[in-house]
C-alpha positions as a LaTeX table, in Angstrom:
\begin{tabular}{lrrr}
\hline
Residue & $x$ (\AA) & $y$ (\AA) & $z$ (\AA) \\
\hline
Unk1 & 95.13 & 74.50 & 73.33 \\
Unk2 & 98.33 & 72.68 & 73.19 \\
Unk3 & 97.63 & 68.97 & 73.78 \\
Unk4 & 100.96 & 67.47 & 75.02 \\
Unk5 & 101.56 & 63.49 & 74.63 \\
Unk6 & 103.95 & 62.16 & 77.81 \\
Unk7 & 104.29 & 58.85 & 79.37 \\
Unk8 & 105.17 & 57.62 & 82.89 \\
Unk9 & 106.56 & 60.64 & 84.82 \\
Unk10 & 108.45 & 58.17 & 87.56 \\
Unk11 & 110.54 & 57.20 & 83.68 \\
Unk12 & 110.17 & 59.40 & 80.99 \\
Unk13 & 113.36 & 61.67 & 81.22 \\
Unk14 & 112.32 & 63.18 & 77.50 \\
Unk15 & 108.35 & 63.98 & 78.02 \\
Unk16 & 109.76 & 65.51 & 81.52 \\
Unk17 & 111.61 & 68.64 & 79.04 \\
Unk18 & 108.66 & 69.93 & 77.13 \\
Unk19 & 106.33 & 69.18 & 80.27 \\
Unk20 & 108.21 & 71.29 & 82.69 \\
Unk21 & 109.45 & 74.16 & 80.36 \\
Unk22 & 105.41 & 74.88 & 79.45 \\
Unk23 & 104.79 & 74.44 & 83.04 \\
Unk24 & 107.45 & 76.84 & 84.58 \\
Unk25 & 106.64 & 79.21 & 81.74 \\
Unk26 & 102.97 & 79.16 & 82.86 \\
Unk27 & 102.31 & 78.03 & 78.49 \\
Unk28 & 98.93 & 76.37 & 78.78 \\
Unk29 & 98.34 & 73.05 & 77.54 \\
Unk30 & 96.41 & 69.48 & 77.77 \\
Unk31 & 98.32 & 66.42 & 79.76 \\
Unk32 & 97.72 & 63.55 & 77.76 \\
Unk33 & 99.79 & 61.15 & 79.58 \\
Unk34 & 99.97 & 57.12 & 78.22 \\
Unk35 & 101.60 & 54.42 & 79.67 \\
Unk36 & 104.55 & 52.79 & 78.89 \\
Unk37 & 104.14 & 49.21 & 78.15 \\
Unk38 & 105.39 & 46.06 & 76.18 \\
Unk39 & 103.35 & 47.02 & 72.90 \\
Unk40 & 103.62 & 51.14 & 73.44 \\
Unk41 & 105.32 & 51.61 & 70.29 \\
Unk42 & 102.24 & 50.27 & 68.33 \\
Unk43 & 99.97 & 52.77 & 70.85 \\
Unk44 & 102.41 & 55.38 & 70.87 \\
Unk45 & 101.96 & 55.29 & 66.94 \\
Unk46 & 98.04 & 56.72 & 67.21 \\
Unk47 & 99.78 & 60.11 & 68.20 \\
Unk48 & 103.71 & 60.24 & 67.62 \\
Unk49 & 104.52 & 59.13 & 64.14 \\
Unk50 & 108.44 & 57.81 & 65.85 \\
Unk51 & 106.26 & 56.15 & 68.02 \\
Unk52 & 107.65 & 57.64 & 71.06 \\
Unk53 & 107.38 & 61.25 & 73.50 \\
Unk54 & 106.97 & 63.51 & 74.05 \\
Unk55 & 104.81 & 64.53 & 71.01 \\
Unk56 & 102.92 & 67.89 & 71.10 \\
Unk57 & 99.62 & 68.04 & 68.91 \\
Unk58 & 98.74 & 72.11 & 68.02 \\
Unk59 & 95.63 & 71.70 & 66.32 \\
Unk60 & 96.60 & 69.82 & 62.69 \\
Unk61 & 100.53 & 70.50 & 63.45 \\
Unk62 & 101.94 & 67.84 & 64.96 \\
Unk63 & 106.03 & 68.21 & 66.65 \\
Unk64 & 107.39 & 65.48 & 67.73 \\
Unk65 & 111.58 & 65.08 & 69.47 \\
Unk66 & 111.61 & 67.07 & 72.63 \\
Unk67 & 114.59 & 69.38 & 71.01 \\
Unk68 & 112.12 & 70.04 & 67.91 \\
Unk69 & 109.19 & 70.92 & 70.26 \\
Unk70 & 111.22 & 73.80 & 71.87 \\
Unk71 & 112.32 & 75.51 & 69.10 \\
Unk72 & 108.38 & 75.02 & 67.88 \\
Unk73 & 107.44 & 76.76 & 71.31 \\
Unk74 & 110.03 & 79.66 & 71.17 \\
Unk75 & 109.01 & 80.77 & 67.84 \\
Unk76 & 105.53 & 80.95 & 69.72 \\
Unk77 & 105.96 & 82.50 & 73.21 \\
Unk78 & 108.55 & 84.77 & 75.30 \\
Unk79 & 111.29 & 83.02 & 77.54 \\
Unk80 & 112.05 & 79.58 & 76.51 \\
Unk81 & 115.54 & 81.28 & 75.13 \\
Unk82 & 117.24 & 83.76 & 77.20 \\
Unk83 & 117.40 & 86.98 & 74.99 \\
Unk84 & 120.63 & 87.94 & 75.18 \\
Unk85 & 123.04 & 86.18 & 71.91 \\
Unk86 & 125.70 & 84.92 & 74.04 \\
Unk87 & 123.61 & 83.10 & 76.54 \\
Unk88 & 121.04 & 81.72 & 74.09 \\
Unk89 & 123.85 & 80.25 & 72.78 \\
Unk90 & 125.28 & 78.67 & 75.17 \\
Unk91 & 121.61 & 77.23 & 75.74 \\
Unk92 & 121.01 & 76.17 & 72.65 \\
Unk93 & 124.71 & 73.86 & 72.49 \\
Unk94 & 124.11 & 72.86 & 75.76 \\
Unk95 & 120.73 & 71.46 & 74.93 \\
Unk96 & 121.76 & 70.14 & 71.71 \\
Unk97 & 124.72 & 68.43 & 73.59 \\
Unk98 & 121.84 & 67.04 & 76.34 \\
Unk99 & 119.99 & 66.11 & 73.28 \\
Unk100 & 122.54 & 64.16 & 71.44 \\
Unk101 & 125.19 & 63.26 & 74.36 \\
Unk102 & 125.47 & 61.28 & 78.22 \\
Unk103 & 124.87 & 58.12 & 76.44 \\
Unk104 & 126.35 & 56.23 & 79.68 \\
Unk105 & 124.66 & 58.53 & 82.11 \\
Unk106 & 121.47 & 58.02 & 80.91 \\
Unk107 & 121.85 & 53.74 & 80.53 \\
Unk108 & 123.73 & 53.61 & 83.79 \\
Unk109 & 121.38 & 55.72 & 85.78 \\
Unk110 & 118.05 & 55.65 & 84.00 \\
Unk111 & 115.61 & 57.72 & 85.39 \\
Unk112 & 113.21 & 56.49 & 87.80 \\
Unk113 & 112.03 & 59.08 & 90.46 \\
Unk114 & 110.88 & 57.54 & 93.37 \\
Unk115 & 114.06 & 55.31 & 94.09 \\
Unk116 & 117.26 & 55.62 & 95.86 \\
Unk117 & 120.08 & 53.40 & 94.23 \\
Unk118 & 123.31 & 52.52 & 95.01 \\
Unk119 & 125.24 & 52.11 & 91.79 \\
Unk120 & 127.99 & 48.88 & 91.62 \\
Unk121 & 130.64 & 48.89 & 89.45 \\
Unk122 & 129.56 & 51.42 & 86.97 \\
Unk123 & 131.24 & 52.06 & 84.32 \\
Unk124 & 134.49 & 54.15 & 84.02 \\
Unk125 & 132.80 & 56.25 & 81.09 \\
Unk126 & 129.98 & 57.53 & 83.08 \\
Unk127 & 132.79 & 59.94 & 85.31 \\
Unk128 & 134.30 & 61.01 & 82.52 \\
Unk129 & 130.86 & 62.21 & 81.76 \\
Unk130 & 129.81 & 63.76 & 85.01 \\
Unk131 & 133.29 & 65.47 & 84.45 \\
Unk132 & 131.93 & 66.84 & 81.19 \\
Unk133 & 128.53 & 67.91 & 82.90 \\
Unk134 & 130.10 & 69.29 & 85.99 \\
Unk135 & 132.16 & 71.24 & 83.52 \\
Unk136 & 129.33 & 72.46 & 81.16 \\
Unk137 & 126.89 & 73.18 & 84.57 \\
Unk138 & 130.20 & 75.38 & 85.86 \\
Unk139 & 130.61 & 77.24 & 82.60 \\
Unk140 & 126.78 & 78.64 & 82.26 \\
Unk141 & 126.24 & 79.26 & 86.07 \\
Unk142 & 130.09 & 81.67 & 85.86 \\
Unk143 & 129.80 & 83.20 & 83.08 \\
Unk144 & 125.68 & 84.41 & 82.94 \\
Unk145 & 125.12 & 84.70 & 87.03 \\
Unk146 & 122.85 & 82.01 & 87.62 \\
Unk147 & 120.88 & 80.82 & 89.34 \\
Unk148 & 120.07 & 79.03 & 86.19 \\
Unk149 & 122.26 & 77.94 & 83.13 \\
Unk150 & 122.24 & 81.12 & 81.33 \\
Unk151 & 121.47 & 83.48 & 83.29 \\
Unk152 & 118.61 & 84.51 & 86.16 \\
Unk153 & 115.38 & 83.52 & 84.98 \\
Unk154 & 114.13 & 79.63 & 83.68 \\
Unk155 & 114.51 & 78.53 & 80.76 \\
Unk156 & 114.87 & 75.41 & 78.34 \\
Unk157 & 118.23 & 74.44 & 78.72 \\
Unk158 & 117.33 & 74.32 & 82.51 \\
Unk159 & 114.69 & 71.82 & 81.06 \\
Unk160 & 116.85 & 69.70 & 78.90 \\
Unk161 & 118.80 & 69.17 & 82.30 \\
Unk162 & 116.04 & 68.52 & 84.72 \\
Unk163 & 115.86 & 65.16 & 84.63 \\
Unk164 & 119.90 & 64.61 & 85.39 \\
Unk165 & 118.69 & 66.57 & 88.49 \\
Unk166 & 116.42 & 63.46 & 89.29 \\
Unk167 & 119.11 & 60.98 & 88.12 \\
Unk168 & 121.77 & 62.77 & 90.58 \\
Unk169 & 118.85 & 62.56 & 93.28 \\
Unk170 & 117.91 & 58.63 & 92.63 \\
Unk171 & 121.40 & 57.47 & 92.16 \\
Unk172 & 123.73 & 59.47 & 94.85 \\
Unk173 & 125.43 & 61.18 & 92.29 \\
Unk174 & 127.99 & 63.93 & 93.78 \\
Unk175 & 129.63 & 66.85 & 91.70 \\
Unk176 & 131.11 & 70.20 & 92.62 \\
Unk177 & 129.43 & 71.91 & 95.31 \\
Unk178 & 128.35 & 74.74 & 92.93 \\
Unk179 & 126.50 & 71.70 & 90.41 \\
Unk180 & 125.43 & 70.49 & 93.29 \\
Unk181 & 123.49 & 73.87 & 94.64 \\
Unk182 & 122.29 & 74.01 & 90.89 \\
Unk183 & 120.95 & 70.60 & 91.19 \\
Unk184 & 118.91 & 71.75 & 94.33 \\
Unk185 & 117.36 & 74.74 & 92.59 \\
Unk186 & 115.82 & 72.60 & 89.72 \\
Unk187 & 114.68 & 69.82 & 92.54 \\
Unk188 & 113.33 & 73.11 & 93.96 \\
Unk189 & 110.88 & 74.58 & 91.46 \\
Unk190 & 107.50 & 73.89 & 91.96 \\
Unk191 & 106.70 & 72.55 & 88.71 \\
Unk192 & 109.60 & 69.71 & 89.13 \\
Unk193 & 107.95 & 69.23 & 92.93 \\
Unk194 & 104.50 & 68.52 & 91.06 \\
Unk195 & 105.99 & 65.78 & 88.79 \\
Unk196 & 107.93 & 64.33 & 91.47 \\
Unk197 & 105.00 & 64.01 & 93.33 \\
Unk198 & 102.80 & 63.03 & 90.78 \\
Unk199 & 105.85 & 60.26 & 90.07 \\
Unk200 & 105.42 & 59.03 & 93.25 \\
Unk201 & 101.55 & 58.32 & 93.28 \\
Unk202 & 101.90 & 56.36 & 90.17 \\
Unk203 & 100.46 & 52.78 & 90.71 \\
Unk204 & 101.88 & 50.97 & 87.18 \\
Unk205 & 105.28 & 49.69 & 87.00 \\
Unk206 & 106.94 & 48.72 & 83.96 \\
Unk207 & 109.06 & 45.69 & 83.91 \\
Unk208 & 111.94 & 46.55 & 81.69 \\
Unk209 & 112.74 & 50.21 & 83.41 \\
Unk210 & 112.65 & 48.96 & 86.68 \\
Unk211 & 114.88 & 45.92 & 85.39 \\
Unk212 & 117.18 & 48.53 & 84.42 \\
Unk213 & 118.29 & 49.31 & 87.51 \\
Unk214 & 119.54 & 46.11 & 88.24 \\
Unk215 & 122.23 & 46.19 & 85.66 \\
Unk216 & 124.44 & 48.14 & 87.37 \\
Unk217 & 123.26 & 48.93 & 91.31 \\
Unk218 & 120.77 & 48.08 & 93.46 \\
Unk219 & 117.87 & 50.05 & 95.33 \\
Unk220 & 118.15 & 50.78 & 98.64 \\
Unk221 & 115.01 & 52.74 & 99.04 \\
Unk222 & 111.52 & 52.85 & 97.16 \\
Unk223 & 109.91 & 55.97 & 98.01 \\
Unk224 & 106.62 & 55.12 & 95.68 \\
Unk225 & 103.48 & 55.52 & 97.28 \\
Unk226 & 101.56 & 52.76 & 95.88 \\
\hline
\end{tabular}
Protein backbone atom coordinates (compact mmCIF):
# COMPACT_ATOMS: atom_id res chain seq x y z
CA UNK A 1 0.00 0.00 0.00
CA UNK A 2 0.82 3.51 -0.76
CA UNK A 3 2.46 5.06 2.33
CA UNK A 4 1.95 8.87 1.96
CA UNK A 5 4.42 11.36 3.98
CA UNK A 6 2.30 14.82 5.02
CA UNK A 7 2.81 17.26 7.74
CA UNK A 8 0.49 19.53 9.77
CA UNK A 9 -2.91 19.57 7.97
CA UNK A 10 -3.98 23.12 9.82
CA UNK A 11 -0.43 24.30 7.30
CA UNK A 12 0.61 22.14 4.76
CA UNK A 13 -1.13 23.57 1.56
CA UNK A 14 1.21 20.96 -0.66
CA UNK A 15 0.71 17.47 1.40
CA UNK A 16 -3.17 18.72 1.33
CA UNK A 17 -3.02 17.91 -2.99
CA UNK A 18 -1.88 14.35 -3.05
CA UNK A 19 -3.84 13.67 0.35
CA UNK A 20 -7.19 14.71 -0.91
CA UNK A 21 -6.97 13.59 -4.62
CA UNK A 22 -6.24 9.71 -3.20
CA UNK A 23 -8.91 10.38 -0.76
CA UNK A 24 -11.76 11.66 -3.10
CA UNK A 25 -10.64 9.02 -5.56
CA UNK A 26 -11.19 6.37 -2.83
CA UNK A 27 -6.89 5.28 -3.89
CA UNK A 28 -5.90 3.52 -0.71
CA UNK A 29 -2.98 4.47 1.16
CA UNK A 30 -1.01 4.85 4.69
CA UNK A 31 -1.14 8.54 6.54
CA UNK A 32 2.15 9.04 7.74
CA UNK A 33 1.78 12.46 8.98
CA UNK A 34 5.12 14.38 10.80
CA UNK A 35 5.27 17.50 12.31
CA UNK A 36 6.54 20.54 11.25
CA UNK A 37 9.17 21.91 13.42
CA UNK A 38 12.43 24.07 13.75
CA UNK A 39 14.80 21.06 12.68
CA UNK A 40 12.04 19.24 10.14
CA UNK A 41 14.23 19.53 7.29
CA UNK A 42 16.88 17.25 8.97
CA UNK A 43 13.63 14.75 9.93
CA UNK A 44 11.95 15.34 6.85
CA UNK A 45 15.28 14.00 5.21
CA UNK A 46 14.64 10.15 6.70
CA UNK A 47 11.78 10.02 4.01
CA UNK A 48 11.82 12.98 1.35
CA UNK A 49 15.24 13.31 -0.14
CA UNK A 50 14.19 17.62 -0.73
CA UNK A 51 13.51 17.30 2.70
CA UNK A 52 10.04 18.43 2.43
CA UNK A 53 6.05 16.94 1.48
CA UNK A 54 4.38 15.56 0.53
CA UNK A 55 6.54 12.49 -0.37
CA UNK A 56 4.77 9.20 -1.39
CA UNK A 57 6.82 5.88 -0.65
CA UNK A 58 5.38 2.79 -3.21
CA UNK A 59 7.31 0.05 -1.97
CA UNK A 60 11.26 0.88 -3.13
CA UNK A 61 9.89 3.90 -5.47
CA UNK A 62 9.97 6.83 -3.84
CA UNK A 63 7.98 10.38 -5.62
CA UNK A 64 8.47 13.21 -4.12
CA UNK A 65 6.87 17.26 -5.43
CA UNK A 66 3.15 17.06 -5.16
CA UNK A 67 2.93 17.81 -9.19
CA UNK A 68 5.36 14.67 -9.71
CA UNK A 69 3.21 12.44 -7.41
CA UNK A 70 0.09 12.98 -9.65
CA UNK A 71 1.32 12.24 -12.76
CA UNK A 72 2.99 9.00 -10.76
CA UNK A 73 -0.73 8.22 -9.63
CA UNK A 74 -2.46 8.74 -13.07
CA UNK A 75 -0.23 6.46 -14.85
CA UNK A 76 -1.56 4.05 -12.00
CA UNK A 77 -5.34 4.49 -11.52
CA UNK A 78 -8.58 5.93 -13.45
CA UNK A 79 -9.72 9.65 -12.80
CA UNK A 80 -7.02 11.81 -11.54
CA UNK A 81 -7.15 13.37 -15.35
CA UNK A 82 -10.40 13.97 -16.92
CA UNK A 83 -10.38 11.82 -20.18
CA UNK A 84 -11.36 13.98 -22.58
CA UNK A 85 -7.91 16.00 -24.47
CA UNK A 86 -9.22 19.36 -24.16
CA UNK A 87 -10.09 19.30 -20.53
CA UNK A 88 -7.06 17.31 -19.36
CA UNK A 89 -5.42 20.02 -20.70
CA UNK A 90 -6.66 22.62 -19.33
CA UNK A 91 -5.99 20.58 -15.98
CA UNK A 92 -2.79 19.84 -16.48
CA UNK A 93 -1.72 24.01 -17.23
CA UNK A 94 -3.82 24.91 -14.61
CA UNK A 95 -2.04 22.70 -12.16
CA UNK A 96 1.25 23.38 -13.51
CA UNK A 97 0.37 27.17 -13.19
CA UNK A 98 -0.87 26.30 -9.25
CA UNK A 99 2.36 24.50 -9.10
CA UNK A 100 4.72 27.10 -10.24
CA UNK A 101 2.55 30.49 -9.76
CA UNK A 102 0.43 32.77 -6.74
CA UNK A 103 3.71 33.49 -5.23
CA UNK A 104 1.93 36.53 -3.27
CA UNK A 105 -1.20 34.59 -2.56
CA UNK A 106 0.38 31.97 -0.96
CA UNK A 107 3.03 34.44 1.38
CA UNK A 108 0.23 36.88 1.98
CA UNK A 109 -2.36 34.39 2.98
CA UNK A 110 -0.55 31.26 4.08
CA UNK A 111 -2.61 28.57 4.86
CA UNK A 112 -3.70 27.91 8.25
CA UNK A 113 -7.22 26.28 8.59
CA UNK A 114 -8.67 26.93 11.70
CA UNK A 115 -8.33 30.87 11.63
CA UNK A 116 -10.27 33.75 10.45
CA UNK A 117 -7.95 36.77 9.43
CA UNK A 118 -8.42 40.05 8.51
CA UNK A 119 -5.71 40.98 6.04
CA UNK A 120 -4.03 44.87 6.44
CA UNK A 121 -2.49 46.43 3.81
CA UNK A 122 -1.74 43.58 1.58
CA UNK A 123 -0.07 43.90 -1.13
CA UNK A 124 -1.27 45.34 -4.52
CA UNK A 125 0.14 42.10 -6.34
CA UNK A 126 -1.94 39.67 -4.53
CA UNK A 127 -5.39 41.25 -6.60
CA UNK A 128 -3.82 41.17 -9.56
CA UNK A 129 -3.52 37.56 -8.71
CA UNK A 130 -6.97 36.74 -7.48
CA UNK A 131 -7.78 38.50 -10.88
CA UNK A 132 -5.72 35.83 -12.59
CA UNK A 133 -7.41 32.96 -10.45
CA UNK A 134 -10.87 34.31 -10.72
CA UNK A 135 -10.10 34.30 -14.41
CA UNK A 136 -8.55 30.75 -14.71
CA UNK A 137 -11.55 29.29 -12.06
CA UNK A 138 -14.14 31.14 -14.77
CA UNK A 139 -12.52 29.63 -17.82
CA UNK A 140 -12.65 25.71 -16.66
CA UNK A 141 -16.10 25.95 -14.85
CA UNK A 142 -17.62 27.72 -18.75
CA UNK A 143 -16.14 25.95 -20.95
CA UNK A 144 -16.30 21.95 -19.39
CA UNK A 145 -19.80 22.42 -17.23
CA UNK A 146 -18.59 22.16 -13.88
CA UNK A 147 -19.16 21.65 -11.11
CA UNK A 148 -15.49 21.12 -11.06
CA UNK A 149 -12.56 22.66 -13.15
CA UNK A 150 -12.83 20.50 -16.07
CA UNK A 151 -15.68 19.14 -16.17
CA UNK A 152 -18.36 17.03 -13.75
CA UNK A 153 -16.53 14.64 -11.81
CA UNK A 154 -13.18 15.35 -9.23
CA UNK A 155 -10.20 15.47 -10.19
CA UNK A 156 -6.50 16.77 -9.60
CA UNK A 157 -6.60 20.10 -10.74
CA UNK A 158 -9.58 20.43 -8.26
CA UNK A 159 -6.75 19.24 -5.83
CA UNK A 160 -3.98 21.54 -6.79
CA UNK A 161 -6.69 24.28 -5.90
CA UNK A 162 -8.07 23.03 -2.67
CA UNK A 163 -6.13 24.64 -0.45
CA UNK A 164 -6.83 28.39 -2.07
CA UNK A 165 -10.37 27.19 -1.09
CA UNK A 166 -9.09 27.21 2.64
CA UNK A 167 -7.00 30.39 2.09
CA UNK A 168 -10.28 32.23 0.61
CA UNK A 169 -12.12 30.69 3.78
CA UNK A 170 -9.32 31.84 6.53
CA UNK A 171 -8.61 35.15 5.02
CA UNK A 172 -12.17 36.68 3.71
CA UNK A 173 -11.16 36.48 0.35
CA UNK A 174 -14.16 37.48 -2.18
CA UNK A 175 -14.20 36.72 -6.05
CA UNK A 176 -16.95 36.38 -8.60
CA UNK A 177 -19.97 34.83 -7.39
CA UNK A 178 -19.46 31.83 -9.77
CA UNK A 179 -15.53 31.29 -7.98
CA UNK A 180 -17.13 31.82 -5.15
CA UNK A 181 -19.94 28.82 -5.53
CA UNK A 182 -16.81 26.80 -6.78
CA UNK A 183 -15.04 27.60 -3.65
CA UNK A 184 -18.08 26.17 -1.65
CA UNK A 185 -18.16 22.87 -3.53
CA UNK A 186 -14.45 22.01 -2.69
CA UNK A 187 -15.14 23.29 1.17
CA UNK A 188 -18.01 20.84 0.54
CA UNK A 189 -16.52 17.43 -0.22
CA UNK A 190 -16.23 15.20 2.44
CA UNK A 191 -12.73 14.41 2.16
CA UNK A 192 -11.78 18.36 2.50
CA UNK A 193 -14.50 18.27 5.66
CA UNK A 194 -12.24 15.38 7.20
CA UNK A 195 -8.98 17.43 6.97
CA UNK A 196 -10.58 20.46 8.10
CA UNK A 197 -11.66 18.76 10.93
CA UNK A 198 -8.81 16.83 11.58
CA UNK A 199 -6.97 20.57 11.23
CA UNK A 200 -8.88 21.71 13.86
CA UNK A 201 -8.15 18.96 16.58
CA UNK A 202 -4.53 19.47 16.10
CA UNK A 203 -2.85 20.34 19.50
CA UNK A 204 0.94 21.52 18.09
CA UNK A 205 1.47 24.90 16.85
CA UNK A 206 4.37 25.95 14.99
CA UNK A 207 5.89 29.26 15.68
CA UNK A 208 6.98 30.54 12.35
CA UNK A 209 3.46 29.70 10.38
CA UNK A 210 1.45 31.15 12.87
CA UNK A 211 3.99 34.22 12.88
CA UNK A 212 3.13 34.44 9.39
CA UNK A 213 0.04 35.74 9.76
CA UNK A 214 1.09 38.63 11.46
CA UNK A 215 2.92 40.08 8.56
CA UNK A 216 0.23 41.28 6.87
CA UNK A 217 -3.37 40.94 9.00
CA UNK A 218 -4.44 39.94 12.07
CA UNK A 219 -6.80 37.05 13.42
CA UNK A 220 -9.97 37.76 14.43
CA UNK A 221 -11.09 34.29 15.20
CA UNK A 222 -9.27 30.93 16.23
CA UNK A 223 -11.55 28.19 15.58
CA UNK A 224 -8.84 25.38 16.88
CA UNK A 225 -10.10 23.05 19.25
CA UNK A 226 -7.23 22.60 21.45
Amino acid sequence: MYQLFIANKNYSSWSLRPWLLMTQLNIPFTEQLQQFAANNYHNFRSFSPTGKVPCLHDGDVVVWESLAIVEYLAERHPGVWPTDTMARNFARSACSEMHAGFGTLRSVCTMNCGVRVELQDPPAALAKELQRLDELWQQGLQQFGGPFLAGAQFSAVDAFFAPVAFRIQSYGLQLSEKSMTYVQQLLQLPAMQQWYEAALDESWREVSHEAEIGNYGRVLVDYRRV
